[in-house]
Structures are given as C-alpha cells and as structure tokens.
Backbone as JSON, one array per atom type, in Angstrom:
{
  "sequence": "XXXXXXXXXXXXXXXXXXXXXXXXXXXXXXXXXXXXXXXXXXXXXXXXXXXXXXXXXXXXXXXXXXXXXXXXXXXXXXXXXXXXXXXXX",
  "N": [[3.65, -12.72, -1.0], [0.82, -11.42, -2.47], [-1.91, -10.9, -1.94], [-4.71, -10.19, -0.92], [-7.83, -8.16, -1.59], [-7.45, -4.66, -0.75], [-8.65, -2.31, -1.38], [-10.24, -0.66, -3.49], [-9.55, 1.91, -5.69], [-10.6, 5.02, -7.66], [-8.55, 5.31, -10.97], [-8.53, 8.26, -12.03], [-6.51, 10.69, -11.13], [-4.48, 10.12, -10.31], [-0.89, 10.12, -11.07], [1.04, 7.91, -13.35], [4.37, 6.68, -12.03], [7.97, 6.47, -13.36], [10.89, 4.92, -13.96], [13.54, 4.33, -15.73], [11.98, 4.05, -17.78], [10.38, 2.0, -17.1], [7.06, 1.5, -15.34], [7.07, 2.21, -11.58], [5.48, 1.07, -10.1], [6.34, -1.54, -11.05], [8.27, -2.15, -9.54], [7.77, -3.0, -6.77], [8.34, -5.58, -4.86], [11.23, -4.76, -5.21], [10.74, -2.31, -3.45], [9.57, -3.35, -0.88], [11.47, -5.07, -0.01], [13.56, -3.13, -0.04], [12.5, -1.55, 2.5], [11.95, -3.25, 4.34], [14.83, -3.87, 4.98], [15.66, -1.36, 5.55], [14.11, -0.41, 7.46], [11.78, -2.04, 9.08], [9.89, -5.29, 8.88], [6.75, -4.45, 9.58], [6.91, -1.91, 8.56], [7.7, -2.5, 5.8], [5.04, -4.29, 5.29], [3.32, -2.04, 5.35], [3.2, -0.95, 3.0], [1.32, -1.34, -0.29], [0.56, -3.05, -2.66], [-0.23, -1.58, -5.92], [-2.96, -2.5, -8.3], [-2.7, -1.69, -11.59], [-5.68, -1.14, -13.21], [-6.13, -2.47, -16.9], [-7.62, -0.89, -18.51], [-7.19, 1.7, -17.6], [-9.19, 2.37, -15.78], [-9.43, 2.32, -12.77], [-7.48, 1.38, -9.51], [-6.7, -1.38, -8.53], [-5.94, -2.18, -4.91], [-3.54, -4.29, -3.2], [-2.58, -6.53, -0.29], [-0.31, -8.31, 1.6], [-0.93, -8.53, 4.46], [-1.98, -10.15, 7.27], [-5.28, -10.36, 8.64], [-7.62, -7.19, 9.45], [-8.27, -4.7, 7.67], [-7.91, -1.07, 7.12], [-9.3, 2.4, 7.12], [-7.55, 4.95, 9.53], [-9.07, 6.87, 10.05], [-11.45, 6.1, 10.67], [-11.44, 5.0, 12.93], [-12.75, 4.45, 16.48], [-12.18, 7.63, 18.46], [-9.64, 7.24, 20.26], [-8.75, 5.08, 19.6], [-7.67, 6.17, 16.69], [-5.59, 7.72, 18.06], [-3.78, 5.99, 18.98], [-3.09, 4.86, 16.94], [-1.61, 6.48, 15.14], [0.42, 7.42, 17.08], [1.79, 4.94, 17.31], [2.48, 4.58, 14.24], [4.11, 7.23, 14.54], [6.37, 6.7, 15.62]],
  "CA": [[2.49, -13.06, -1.82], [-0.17, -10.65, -2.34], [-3.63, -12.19, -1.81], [-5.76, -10.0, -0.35], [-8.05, -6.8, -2.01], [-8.17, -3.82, 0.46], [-9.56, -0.86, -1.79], [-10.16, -0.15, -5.01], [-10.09, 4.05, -6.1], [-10.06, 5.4, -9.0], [-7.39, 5.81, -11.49], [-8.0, 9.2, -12.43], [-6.23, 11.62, -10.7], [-2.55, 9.83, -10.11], [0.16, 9.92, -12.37], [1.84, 6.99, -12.76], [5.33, 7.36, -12.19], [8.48, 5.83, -13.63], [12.16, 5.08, -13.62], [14.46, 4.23, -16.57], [10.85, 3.36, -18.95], [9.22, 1.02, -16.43], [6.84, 1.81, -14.04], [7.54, 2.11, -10.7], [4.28, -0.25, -9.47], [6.3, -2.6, -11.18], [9.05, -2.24, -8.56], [7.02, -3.15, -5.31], [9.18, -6.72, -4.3], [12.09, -4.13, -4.4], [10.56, -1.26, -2.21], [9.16, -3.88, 0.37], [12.82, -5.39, 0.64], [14.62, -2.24, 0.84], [12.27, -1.43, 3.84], [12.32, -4.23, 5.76], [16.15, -3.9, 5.43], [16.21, -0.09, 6.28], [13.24, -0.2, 8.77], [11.09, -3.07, 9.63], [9.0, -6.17, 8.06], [6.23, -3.96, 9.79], [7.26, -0.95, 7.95], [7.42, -2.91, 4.53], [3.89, -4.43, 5.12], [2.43, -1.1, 5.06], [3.27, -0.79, 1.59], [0.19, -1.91, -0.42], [0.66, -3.42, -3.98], [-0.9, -1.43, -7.04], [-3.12, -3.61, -9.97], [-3.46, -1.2, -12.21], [-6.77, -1.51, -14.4], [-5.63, -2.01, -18.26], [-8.59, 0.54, -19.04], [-7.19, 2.92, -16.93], [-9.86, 3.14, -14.92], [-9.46, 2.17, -11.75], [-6.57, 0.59, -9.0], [-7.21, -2.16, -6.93], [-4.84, -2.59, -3.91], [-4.14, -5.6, -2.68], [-2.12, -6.71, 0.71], [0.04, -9.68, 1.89], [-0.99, -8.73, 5.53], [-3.25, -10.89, 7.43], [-6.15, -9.52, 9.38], [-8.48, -6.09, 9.03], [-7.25, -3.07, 7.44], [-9.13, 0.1, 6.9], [-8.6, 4.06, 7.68], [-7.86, 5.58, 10.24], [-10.38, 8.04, 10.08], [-12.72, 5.73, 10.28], [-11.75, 4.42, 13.94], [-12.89, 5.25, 17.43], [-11.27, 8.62, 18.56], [-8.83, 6.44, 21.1], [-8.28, 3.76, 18.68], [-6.8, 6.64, 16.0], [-4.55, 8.42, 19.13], [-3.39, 4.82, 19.64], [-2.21, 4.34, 15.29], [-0.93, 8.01, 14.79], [1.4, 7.3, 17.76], [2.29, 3.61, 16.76], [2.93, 5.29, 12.88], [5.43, 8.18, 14.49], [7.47, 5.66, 16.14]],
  "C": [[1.39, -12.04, -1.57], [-1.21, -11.13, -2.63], [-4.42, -11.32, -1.81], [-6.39, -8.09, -0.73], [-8.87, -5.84, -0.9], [-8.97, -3.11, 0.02], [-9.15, -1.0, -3.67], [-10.66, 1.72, -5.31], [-9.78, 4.03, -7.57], [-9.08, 6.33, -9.34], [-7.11, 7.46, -11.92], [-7.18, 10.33, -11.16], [-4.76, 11.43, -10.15], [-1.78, 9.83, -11.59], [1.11, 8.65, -11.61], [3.36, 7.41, -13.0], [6.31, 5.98, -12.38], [10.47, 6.07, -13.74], [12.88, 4.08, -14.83], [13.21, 3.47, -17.75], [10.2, 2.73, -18.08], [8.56, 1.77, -15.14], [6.74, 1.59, -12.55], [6.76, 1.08, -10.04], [5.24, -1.22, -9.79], [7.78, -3.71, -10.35], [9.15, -2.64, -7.19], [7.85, -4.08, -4.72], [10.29, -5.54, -3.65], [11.88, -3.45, -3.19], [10.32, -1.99, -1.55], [10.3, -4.21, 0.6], [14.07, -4.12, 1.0], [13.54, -1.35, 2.18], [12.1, -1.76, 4.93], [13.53, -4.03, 5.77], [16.53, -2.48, 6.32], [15.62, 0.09, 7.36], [12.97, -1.46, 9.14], [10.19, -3.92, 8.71], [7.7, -5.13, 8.11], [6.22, -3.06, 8.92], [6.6, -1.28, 6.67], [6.11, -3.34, 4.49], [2.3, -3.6, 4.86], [2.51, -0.42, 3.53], [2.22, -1.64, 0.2], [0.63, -2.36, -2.33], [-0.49, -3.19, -4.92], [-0.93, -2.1, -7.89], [-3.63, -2.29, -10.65], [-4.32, -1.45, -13.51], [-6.04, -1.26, -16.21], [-6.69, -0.47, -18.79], [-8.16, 1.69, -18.55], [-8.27, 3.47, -15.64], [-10.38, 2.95, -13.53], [-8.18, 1.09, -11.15], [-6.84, -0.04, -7.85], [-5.54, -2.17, -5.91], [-4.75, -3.48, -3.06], [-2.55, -5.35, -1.42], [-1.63, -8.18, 1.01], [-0.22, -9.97, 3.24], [-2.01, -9.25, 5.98], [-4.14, -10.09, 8.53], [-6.81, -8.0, 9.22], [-7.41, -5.26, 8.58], [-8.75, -2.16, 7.17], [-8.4, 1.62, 7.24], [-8.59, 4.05, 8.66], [-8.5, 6.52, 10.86], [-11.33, 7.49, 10.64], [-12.91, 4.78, 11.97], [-12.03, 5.22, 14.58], [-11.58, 6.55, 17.42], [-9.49, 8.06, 19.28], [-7.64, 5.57, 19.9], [-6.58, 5.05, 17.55], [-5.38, 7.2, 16.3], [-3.61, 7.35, 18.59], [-2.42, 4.69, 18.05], [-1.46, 5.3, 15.05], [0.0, 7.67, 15.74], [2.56, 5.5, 17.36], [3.16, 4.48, 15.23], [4.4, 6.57, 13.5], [6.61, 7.52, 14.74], [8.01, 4.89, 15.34]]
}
C-alpha cells in the first residue's frame, strides 16, 4: 500500500519510459516483487512509487515505508558514512 508523500519534483526533465505501450510507472507492484525475490523486502522498499501529474507538471512520490525518509546529503557527515555503507552491502 502506498500511503505516504515523500517528494514532489518536477516533471520536466524525465522521460517517461515504456514497455510494450504502457508505461513502466505503471509496473511498480511488479518491480517491488521481483526485488524482494532477487534481493530483499529492504531492497524493494527503496523503490518509491511515481504519481504522475495529468498536466505533466510535476511527480509526487509516495512510499509504503514507515518512518522518516529524506537525502542523504542532507545528514550529519557520520550519519551519511553510516547509509553509503549500509546501500553497498
């Protein structure tokens, strides 16, 4: 279930992309299940579900995970060591 809105950016500057006519956003259930199967629930939760705006002009992203999200940029220096090493693994 996707509940929860992390970010909204704007639409210009992606292409949306697609696979036999449909677009691929509209594939997300799949990609989260083939990466919990190939990797981890973890894995799949970092996969964020695109709404894209009918106007075009902007994509919210929403999340089924519970608790903060945000950049990594944007933490202490420690904190980011600490996600960049979690993320290689």
């Amino acid at each position: 279930m996707v509940d929860r809105l992390i970010a909204t950016t704007p639409a210009t500057g992606y292409r949306q992309l697609g696979v036999h006519g449909q677009p691929v956003v509209g594939a997300h259930r799949q990609l989260k299940a083939i990466l919990t199967g190939n990797l981890s629930p973890d894995h799949a939760a970092l996969l964020t579900q695109p709404q894209i705006d009918p106007q075009g002009g902007r994509i919210d992203w929403y999340s089924d995970r519970p608790g903060p999200s945000g950049r990594v940029a944007d933490l202490p220096a420690d904190m980011q060591a600490a996600a960049r090493t979690r993320a290689e693994t």
